[in-house]
Short mmCIF file of C-alpha atoms in Angstrom, two decimals:
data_model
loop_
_atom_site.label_atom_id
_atom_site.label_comp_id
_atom_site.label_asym_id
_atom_site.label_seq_id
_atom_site.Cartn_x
_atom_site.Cartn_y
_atom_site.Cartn_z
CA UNK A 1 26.12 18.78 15.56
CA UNK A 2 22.44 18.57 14.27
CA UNK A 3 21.93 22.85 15.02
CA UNK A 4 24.86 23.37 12.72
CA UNK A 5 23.19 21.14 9.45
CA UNK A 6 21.66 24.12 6.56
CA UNK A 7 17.71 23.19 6.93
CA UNK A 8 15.53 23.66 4.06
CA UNK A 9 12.42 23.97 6.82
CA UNK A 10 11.90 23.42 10.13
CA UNK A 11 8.48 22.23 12.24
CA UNK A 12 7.86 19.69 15.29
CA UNK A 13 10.17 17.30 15.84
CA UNK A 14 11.25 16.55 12.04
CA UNK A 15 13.61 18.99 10.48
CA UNK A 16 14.49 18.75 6.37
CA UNK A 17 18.11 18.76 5.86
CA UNK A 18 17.96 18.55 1.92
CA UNK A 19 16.59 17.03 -1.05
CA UNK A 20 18.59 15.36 -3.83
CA UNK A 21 17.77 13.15 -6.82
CA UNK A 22 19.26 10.06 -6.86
CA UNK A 23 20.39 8.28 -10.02
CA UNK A 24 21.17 4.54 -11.40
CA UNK A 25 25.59 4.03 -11.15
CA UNK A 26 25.11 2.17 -14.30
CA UNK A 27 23.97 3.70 -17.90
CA UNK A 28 20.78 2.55 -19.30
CA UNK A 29 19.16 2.38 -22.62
CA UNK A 30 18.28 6.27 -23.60
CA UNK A 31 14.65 6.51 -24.51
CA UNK A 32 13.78 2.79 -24.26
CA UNK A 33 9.53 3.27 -23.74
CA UNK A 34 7.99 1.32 -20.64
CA UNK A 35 4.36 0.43 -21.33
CA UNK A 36 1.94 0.10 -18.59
CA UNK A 37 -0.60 -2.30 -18.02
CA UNK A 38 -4.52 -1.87 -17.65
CA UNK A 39 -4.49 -2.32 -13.99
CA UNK A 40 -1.75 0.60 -13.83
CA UNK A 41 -3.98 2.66 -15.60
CA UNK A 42 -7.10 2.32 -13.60
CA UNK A 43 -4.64 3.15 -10.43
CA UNK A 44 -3.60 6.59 -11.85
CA UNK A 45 -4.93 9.08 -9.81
CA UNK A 46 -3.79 7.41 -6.38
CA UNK A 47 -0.40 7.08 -4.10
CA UNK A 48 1.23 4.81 -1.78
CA UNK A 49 3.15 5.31 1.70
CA UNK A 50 5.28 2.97 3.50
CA UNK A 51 7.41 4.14 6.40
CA UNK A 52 10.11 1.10 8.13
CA UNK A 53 11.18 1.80 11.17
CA UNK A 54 14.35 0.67 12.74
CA UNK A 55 15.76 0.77 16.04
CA UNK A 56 20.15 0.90 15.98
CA UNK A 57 21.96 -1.03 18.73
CA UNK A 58 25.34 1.54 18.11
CA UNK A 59 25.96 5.40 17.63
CA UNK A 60 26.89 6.84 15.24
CA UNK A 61 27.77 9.66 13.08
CA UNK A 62 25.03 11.87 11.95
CA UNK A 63 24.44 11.48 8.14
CA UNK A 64 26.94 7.97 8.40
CA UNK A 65 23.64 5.53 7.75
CA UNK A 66 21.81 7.94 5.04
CA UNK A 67 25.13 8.69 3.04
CA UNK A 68 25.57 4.91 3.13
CA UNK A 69 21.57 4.38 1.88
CA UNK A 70 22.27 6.82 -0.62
CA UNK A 71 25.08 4.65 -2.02
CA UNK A 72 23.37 1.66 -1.91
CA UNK A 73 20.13 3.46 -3.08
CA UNK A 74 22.29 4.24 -7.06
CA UNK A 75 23.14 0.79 -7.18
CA UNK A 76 19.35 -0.67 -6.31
CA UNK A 77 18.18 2.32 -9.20
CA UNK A 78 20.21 0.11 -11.86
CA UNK A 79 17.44 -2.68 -11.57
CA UNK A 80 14.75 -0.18 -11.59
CA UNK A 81 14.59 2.03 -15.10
CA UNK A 82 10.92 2.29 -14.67
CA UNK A 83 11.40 3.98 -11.30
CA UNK A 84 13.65 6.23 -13.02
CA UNK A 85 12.26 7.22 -15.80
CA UNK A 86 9.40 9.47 -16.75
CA UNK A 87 6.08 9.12 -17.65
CA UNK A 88 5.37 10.47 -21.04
CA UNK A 89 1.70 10.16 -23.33
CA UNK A 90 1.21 7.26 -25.46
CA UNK A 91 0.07 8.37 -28.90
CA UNK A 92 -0.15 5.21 -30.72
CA UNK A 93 -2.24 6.86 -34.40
CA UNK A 94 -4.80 4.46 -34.07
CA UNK A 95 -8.53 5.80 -35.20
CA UNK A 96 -10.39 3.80 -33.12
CA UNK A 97 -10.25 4.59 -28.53
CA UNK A 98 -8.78 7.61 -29.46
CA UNK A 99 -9.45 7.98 -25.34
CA UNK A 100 -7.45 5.37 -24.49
CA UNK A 101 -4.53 6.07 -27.30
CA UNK A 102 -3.37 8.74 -24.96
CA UNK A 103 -2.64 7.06 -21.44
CA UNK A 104 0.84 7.17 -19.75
CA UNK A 105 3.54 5.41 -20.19
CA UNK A 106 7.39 5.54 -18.83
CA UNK A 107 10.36 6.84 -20.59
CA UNK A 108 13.58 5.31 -19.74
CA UNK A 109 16.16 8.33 -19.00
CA UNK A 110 17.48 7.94 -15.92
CA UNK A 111 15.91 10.91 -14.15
CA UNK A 112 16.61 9.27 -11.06
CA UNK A 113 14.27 9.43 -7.74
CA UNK A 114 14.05 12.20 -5.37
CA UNK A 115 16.09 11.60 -1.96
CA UNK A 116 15.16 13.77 1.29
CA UNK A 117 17.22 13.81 4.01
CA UNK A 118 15.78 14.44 7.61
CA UNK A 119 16.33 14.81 11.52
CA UNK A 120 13.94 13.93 14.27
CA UNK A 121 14.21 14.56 17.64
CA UNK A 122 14.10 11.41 20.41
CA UNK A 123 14.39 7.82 19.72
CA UNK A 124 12.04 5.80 17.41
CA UNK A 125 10.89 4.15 20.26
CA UNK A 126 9.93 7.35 21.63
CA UNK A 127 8.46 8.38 18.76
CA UNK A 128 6.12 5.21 18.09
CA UNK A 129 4.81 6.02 21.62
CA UNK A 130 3.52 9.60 20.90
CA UNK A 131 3.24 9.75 16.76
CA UNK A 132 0.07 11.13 15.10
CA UNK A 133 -1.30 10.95 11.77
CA UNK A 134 -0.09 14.01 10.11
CA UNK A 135 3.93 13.90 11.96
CA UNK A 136 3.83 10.17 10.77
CA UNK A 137 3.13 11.79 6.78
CA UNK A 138 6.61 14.12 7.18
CA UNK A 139 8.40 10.87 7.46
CA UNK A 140 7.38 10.01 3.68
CA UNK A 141 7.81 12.79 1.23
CA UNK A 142 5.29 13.03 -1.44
CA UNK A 143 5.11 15.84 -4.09
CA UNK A 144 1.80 16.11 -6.50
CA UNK A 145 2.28 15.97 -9.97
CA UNK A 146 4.08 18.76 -11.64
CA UNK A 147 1.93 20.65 -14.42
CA UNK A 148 5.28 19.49 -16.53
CA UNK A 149 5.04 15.43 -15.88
CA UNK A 150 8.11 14.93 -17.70
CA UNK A 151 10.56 16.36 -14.82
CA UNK A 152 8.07 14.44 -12.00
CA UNK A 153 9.86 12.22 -10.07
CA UNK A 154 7.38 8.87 -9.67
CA UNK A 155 8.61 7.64 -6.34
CA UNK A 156 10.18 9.64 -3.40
CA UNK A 157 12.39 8.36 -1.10
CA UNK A 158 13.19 9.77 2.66
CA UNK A 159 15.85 8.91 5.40
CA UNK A 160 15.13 9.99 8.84
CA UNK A 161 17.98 9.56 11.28
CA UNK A 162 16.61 10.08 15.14
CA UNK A 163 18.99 12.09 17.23
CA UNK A 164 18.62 9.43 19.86
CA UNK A 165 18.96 5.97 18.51
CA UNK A 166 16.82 4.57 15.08
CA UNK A 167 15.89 5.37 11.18
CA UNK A 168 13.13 5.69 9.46
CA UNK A 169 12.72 4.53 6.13
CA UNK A 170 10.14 6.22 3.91
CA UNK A 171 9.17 5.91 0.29
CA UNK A 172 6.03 6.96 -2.03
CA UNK A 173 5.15 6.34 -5.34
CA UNK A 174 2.65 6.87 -7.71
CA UNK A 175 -0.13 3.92 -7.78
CA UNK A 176 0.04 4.49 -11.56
CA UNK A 177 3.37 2.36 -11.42
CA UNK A 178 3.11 0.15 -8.68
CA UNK A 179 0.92 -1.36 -5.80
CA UNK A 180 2.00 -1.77 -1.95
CA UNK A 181 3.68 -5.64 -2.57
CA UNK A 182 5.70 -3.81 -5.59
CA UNK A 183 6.39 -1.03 -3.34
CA UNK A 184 7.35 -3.44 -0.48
CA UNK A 185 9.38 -5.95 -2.53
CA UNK A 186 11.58 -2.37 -3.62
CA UNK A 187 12.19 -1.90 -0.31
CA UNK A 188 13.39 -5.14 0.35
CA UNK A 189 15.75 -5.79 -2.51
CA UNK A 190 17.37 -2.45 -1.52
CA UNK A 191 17.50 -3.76 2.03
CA UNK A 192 19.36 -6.94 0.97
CA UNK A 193 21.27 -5.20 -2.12
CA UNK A 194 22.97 -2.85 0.85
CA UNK A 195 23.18 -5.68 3.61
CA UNK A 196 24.86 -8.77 1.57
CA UNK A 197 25.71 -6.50 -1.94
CA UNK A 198 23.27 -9.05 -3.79
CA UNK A 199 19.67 -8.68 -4.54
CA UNK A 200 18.00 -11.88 -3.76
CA UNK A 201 14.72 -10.72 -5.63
CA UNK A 202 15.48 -8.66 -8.61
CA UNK A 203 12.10 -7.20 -10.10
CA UNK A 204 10.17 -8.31 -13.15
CA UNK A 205 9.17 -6.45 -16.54
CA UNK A 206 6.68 -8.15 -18.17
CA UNK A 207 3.16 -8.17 -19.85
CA UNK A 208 0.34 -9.05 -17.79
CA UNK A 209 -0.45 -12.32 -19.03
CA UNK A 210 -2.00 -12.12 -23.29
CA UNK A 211 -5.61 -12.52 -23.78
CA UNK A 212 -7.87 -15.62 -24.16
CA UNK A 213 -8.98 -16.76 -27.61
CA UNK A 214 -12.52 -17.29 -26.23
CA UNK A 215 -14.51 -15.64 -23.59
CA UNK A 216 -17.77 -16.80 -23.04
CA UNK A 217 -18.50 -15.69 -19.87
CA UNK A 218 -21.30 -13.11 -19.18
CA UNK A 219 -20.83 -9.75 -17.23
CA UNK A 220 -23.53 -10.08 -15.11
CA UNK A 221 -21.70 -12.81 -13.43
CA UNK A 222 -18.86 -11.34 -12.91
CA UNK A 223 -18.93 -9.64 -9.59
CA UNK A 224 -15.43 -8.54 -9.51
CA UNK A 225 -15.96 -6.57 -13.21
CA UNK A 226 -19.50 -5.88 -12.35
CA UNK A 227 -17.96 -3.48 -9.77
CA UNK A 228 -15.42 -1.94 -11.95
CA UNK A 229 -18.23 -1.05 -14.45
CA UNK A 230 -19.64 0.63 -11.85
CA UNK A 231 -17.31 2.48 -10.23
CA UNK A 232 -15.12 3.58 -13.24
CA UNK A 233 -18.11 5.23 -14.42
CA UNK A 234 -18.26 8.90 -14.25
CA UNK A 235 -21.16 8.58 -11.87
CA UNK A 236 -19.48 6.88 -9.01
CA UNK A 237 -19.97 8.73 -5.63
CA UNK A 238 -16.98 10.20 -4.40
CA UNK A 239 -16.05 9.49 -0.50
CA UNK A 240 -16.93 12.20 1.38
CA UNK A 241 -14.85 11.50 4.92
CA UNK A 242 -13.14 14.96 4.52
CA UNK A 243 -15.45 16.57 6.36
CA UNK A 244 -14.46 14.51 9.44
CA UNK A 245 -10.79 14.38 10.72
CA UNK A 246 -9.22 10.75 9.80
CA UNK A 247 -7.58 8.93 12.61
CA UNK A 248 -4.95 6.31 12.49
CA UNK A 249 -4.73 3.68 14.95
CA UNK A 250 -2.35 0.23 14.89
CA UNK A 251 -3.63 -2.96 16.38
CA UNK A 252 -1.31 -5.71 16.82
CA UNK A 253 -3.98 -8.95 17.13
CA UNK A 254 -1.81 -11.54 19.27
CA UNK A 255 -4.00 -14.73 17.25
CA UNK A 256 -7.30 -13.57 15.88
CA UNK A 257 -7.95 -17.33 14.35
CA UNK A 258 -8.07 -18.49 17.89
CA UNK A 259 -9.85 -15.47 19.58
CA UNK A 260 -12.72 -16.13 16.84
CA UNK A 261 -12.90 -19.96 18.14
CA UNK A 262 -12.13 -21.38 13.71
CA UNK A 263 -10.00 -24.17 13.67
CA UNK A 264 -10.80 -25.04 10.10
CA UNK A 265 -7.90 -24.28 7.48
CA UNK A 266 -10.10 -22.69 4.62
CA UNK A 267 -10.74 -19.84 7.32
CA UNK A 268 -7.60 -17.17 6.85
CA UNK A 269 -6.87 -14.86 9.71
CA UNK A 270 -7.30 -12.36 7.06
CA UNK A 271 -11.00 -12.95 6.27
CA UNK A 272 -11.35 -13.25 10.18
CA UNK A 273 -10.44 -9.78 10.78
CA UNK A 274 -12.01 -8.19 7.48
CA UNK A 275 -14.83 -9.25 9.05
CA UNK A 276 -14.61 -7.83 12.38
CA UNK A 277 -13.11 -4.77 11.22
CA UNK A 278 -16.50 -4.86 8.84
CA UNK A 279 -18.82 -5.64 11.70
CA UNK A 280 -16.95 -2.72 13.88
CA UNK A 281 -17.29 0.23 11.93
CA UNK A 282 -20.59 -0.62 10.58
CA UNK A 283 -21.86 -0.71 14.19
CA UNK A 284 -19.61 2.57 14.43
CA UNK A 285 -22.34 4.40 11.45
CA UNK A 286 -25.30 3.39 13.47
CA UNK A 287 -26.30 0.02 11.76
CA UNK A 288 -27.60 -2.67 14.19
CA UNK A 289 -27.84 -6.21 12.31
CA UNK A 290 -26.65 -5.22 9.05
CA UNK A 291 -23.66 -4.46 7.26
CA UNK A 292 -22.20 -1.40 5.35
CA UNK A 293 -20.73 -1.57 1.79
CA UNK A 294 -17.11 -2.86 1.92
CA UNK A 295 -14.52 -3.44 -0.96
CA UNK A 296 -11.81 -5.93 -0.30
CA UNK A 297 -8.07 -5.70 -1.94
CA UNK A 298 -6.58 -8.36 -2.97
CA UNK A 299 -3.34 -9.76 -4.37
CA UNK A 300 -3.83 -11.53 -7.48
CA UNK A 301 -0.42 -12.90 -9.00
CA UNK A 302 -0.48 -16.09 -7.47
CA UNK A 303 -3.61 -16.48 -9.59
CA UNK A 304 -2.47 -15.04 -12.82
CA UNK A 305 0.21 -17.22 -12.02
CA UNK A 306 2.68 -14.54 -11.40
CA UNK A 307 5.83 -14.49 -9.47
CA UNK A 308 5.62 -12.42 -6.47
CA UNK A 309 8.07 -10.46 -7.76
CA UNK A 310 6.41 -9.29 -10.97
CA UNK A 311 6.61 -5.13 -11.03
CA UNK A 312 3.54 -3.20 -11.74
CA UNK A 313 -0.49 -3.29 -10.55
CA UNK A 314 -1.66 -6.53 -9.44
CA UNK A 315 -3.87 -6.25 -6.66
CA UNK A 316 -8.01 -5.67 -7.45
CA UNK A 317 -11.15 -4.23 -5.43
CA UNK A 318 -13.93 -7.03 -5.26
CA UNK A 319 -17.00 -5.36 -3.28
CA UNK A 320 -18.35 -7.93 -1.35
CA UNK A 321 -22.26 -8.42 -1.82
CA UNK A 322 -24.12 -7.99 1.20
CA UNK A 323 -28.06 -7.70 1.06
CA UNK A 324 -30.05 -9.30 4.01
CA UNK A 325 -29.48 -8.45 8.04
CA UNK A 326 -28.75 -11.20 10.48
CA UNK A 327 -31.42 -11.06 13.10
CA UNK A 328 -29.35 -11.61 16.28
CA UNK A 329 -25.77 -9.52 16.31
CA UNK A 330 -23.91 -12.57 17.39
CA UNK A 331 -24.28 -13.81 13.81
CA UNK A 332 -23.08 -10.96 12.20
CA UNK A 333 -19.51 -11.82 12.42
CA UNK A 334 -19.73 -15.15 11.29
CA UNK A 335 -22.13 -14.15 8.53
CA UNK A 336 -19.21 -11.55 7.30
CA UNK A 337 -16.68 -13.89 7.73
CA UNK A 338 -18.81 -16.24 5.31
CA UNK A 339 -19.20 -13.04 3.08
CA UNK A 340 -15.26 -12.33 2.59
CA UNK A 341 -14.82 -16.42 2.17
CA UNK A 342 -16.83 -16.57 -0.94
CA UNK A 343 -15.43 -13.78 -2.79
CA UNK A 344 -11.70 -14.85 -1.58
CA UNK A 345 -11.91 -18.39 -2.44
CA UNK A 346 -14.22 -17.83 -5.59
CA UNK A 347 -11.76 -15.73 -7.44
CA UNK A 348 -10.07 -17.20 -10.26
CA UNK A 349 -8.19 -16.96 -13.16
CA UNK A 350 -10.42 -16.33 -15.79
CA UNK A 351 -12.64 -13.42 -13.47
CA UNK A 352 -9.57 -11.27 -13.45
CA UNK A 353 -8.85 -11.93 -17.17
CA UNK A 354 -12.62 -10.96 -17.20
CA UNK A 355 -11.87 -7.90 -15.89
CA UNK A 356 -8.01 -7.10 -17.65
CA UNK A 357 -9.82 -7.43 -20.98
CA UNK A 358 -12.83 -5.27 -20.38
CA UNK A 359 -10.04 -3.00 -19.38
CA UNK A 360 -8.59 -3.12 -22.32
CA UNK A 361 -11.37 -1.58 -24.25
CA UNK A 362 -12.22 1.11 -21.77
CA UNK A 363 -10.98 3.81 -19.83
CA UNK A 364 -11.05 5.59 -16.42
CA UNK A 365 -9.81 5.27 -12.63
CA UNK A 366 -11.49 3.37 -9.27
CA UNK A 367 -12.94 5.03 -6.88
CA UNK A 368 -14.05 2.81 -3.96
CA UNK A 369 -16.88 5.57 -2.93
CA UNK A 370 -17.54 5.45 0.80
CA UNK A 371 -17.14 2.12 0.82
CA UNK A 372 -14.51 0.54 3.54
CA UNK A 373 -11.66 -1.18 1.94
CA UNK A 374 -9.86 -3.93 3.64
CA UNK A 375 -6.68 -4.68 1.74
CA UNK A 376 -4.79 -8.24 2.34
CA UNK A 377 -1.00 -7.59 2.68
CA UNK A 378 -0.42 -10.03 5.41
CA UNK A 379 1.40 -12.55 3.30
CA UNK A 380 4.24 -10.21 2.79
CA UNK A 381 5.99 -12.10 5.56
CA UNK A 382 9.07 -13.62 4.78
CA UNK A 383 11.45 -15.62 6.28
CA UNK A 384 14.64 -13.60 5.88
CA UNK A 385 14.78 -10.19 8.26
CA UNK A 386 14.23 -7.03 6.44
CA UNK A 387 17.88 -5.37 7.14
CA UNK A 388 20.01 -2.76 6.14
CA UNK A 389 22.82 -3.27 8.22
CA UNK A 390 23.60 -5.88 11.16
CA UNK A 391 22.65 -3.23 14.01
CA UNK A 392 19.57 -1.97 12.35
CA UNK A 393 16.38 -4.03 13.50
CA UNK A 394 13.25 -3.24 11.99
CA UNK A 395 10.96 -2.07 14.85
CA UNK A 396 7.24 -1.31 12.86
CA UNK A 397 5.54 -0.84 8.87
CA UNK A 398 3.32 1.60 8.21
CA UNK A 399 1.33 1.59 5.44
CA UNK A 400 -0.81 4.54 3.51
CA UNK A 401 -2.98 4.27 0.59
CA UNK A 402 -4.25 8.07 -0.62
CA UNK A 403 -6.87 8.50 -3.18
CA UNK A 404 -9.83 7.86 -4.58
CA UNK A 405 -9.55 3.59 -4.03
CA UNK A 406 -9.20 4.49 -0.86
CA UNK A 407 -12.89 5.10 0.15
CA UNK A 408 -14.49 6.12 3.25
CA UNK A 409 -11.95 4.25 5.62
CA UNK A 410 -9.59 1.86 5.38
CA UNK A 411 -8.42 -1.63 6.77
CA UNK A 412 -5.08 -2.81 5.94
CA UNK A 413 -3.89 -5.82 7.47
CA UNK A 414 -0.07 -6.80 7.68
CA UNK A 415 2.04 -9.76 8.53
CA UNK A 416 2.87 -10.36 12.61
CA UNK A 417 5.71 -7.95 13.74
CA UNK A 418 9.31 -9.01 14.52
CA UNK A 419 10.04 -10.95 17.00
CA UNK A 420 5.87 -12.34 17.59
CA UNK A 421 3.66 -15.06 16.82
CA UNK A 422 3.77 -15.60 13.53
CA UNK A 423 -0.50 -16.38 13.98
CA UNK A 424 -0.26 -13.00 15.16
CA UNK A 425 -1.15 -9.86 12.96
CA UNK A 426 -0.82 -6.17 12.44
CA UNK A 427 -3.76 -4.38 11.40
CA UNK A 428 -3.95 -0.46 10.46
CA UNK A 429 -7.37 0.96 10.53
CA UNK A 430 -7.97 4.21 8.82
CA UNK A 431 -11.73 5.87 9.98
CA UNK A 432 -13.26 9.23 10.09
CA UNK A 433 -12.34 10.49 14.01
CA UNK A 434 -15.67 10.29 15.38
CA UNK A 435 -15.59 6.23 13.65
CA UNK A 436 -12.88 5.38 15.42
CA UNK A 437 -13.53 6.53 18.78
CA UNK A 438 -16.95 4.26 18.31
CA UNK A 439 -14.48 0.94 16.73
CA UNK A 440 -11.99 1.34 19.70
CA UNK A 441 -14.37 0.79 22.14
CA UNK A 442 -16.26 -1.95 20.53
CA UNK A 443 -16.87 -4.98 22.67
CA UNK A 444 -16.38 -7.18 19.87
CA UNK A 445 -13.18 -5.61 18.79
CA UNK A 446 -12.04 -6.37 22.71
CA UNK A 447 -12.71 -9.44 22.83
CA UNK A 448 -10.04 -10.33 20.07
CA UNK A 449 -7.59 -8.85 23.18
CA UNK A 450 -5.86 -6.22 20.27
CA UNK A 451 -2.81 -4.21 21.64
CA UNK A 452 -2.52 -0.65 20.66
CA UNK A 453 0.65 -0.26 18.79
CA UNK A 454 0.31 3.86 17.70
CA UNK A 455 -2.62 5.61 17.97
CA UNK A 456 -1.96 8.18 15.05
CA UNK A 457 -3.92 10.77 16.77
CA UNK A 458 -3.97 13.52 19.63
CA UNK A 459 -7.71 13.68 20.00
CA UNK A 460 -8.75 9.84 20.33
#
């Protein structure tokens, strides 16, 4: 059935069936302008990469589940004009930031998304056991930007059906329009829109919230802007990890609160394994009783008092300050826990306002450097199942960040998997190969017991 399907290409085990664009089934307002807020901007030159996995208790048809998705895909589109649309230049007139007169913004057409259509050989549980970095990637299509923007669709979306049992759910998306919990939350009103035929968490348009009357705060004590300043600048170091293979491994952590020995409530299994994952790889680059530079990511509309449903950038880099070595290793964890702590519990309100407004009067784009980035996405947990259809159980995330904010590795922890703990936690680590190999065999890493879910690699 599959050999007779017109392929656009053919490699491995994944073979490209076709590519369509996909469009809203109900009209929109023609030319309606979308603007985009400062922490969009600063996210331009990056992507995101999510692929779902789900194993199917039933046969059937080939192309019976993706024509279906398609469907339900339109209908999703019709709460979505920004993900339809187009981004276009702002030219505003005004004399003064003539720089910043000219940043993107989205026109409301109904362009629609581009739609690929796949086949994989085996099962996805097959396929989980033997997946590497780059046959993970041709799950989630991505296309650069075209030299003409205006006919660039933002976000890609791709449906894999596996010859033997499962789907894979891919999408990508500019950064310049969304972060992973906007990216996430898309996939999950589509996911209920084609389930129950309701969307139980429609998105929302809206300013980030207006600027203060007053600001008397200084800059200097603003670590979270202080490190924006810096690494918006033209000078910022670029990462330079291409010159080593990345490797992709998945730990599932069965309870890392209790595996560190905390008990204490203000400790978050996040800033647990931010910290070991810090501690790991810095042992990994030769340091002995110190730490390397490390950037955390962090949601921040619970703080800007934001529903979690609020569409567009809202998740910041705060480097966390590090300066004197711990003279006996045993420390170092519980020093970097400490670390993460401060910044996590210290941020507020008026340090990301702080930051928004400086933003406001100045351009360019994060880059992280060589820094590692841990980024927090383990409260995207919720309490309903992430379905499609009755028979469709969703087996594993993954979760890509590509780009300059992505730095010299990256750490991205994610709520516990179906059907576990919910203490437990899924953690994606992102290293330069020879890193890796180091962090995989790292006593301290062992003793939190982690369980290899895919090791996105041949060599390791």
């Amino acid at each position: 059935m599959f050999a007779k399907e017109k392929t656009i290409m053919e490699e491995d085990r994944v073979r490209f069936i076709c590519k369509r664009t996909v469009v809203s089934t109900r009209s929109i307002e023609p030319g309606r302008l979308y603007q985009l807020s400062v922490l969009d901007h600063v996210m331009e030159p990056n992507h995101i990469r999510l692929v779902y996995y789900y194993r199917c208790s039933k046969t059937r048809e080939p192309g019976e589940i993706t024509k279906k998705l398609r469907e339900s895909l339109a209908y999703t589109l019709n709460c979505y004009p920004i993900v339809t649309g187009r981004l276009v230049k702002e030219v505003d007139g005004m004399e003064e930031n003539k720089d910043l007169s000219q940043r993107w913004m989205v026109k409301s057409n109904d362009a629609g998304v581009r739609m690929v259509e796949a086949r994989a050989t085996g099962s996805v549980k097959e396929w989980l056991r033997s997946v590497n970095r780059e046959e993970e990637l041709k799950l989630v299509h991505w296309e650069d930007m075209y030299h003409l923007q205006y006919y660039w669709s933002t976000f890609c979306v791709q449906v894999t059906e596996f010859e033997s049992g499962g789907l894979a759910i891919g999408l990508s998306c500019s950064h310049l329009l969304a972060d992973p919990v906007c990216a996430m939350m898309f996939i999950r009103a589509w996911a209920d829109l084609t389930l129950s035929r309701s969307m139980m968490a429609p998105p929302l348009f809206h300013p980030l919230p207006p600027r203060r009357f007053s600001n008397q705060r200084l800059i200097s004590n603003n670590q979270l802007l202080s490190h924006y300043i810096k690494s918006c600048s033209s000078t910022a170091p670029l990462s330079n990890v291409t010159e080593d293979h990345m490797a992709t491994v998945t730990f599932l952590f069965p309870d890392p609160l209790v595996r560190a020995g905390e008990n204490e409530p203000r400790i978050s299994t996040f800033e647990i394994l931010a910290g070991l994952f810090w501690v790991c790889v810095s042992r990994a680059k030769g340091k002995r009783n110190e730490l390397m530079d490390m950037s955390l990511c962090l949601d921040v509309r619970k703080l800007l008092r934001l529903d979690q449903s609020y569409f567009g950038n809202c998740m910041v880099y705060h480097k966390v300050p590090y300066s004197k070595p711990v003279k006996t290793k045993d420390k170092l964890l519980f020093h970097a826990v400490q670390e993460i702590e401060n910044i996590t519990k210290r941020l507020d309100y008026d340090t990301v306002m702080d930051l928004i407004e400086w933003l406001s009067s100045n351009n360019g784009a994060i880059s992280n450097g060589s820094d590692l980035v841990c980024t927090n996405l383990e409260n995207m947990s919720h309490s309903r199942a992430m379905m499609f259809e009755e028979d469709l159980a969703l087996s594993h995330v993954s979760c890509y960040v590509e780009g300059p904010v992505a730095g010299g590795g990256q750490v991205i922890v994610l709520p516990s998997p179906p059907g576990k703990e919910p203490m437990s936690r899924v953690v994606m680590a992102s290293l330069p190969q020879r890193e890796m190999v180091k962090v995989i065999a790292d006593e301290l890493l062992l003793s939190f017991s982690p369980v290899v879910i895919i090791e996105n690699t041949k060599q390791l």
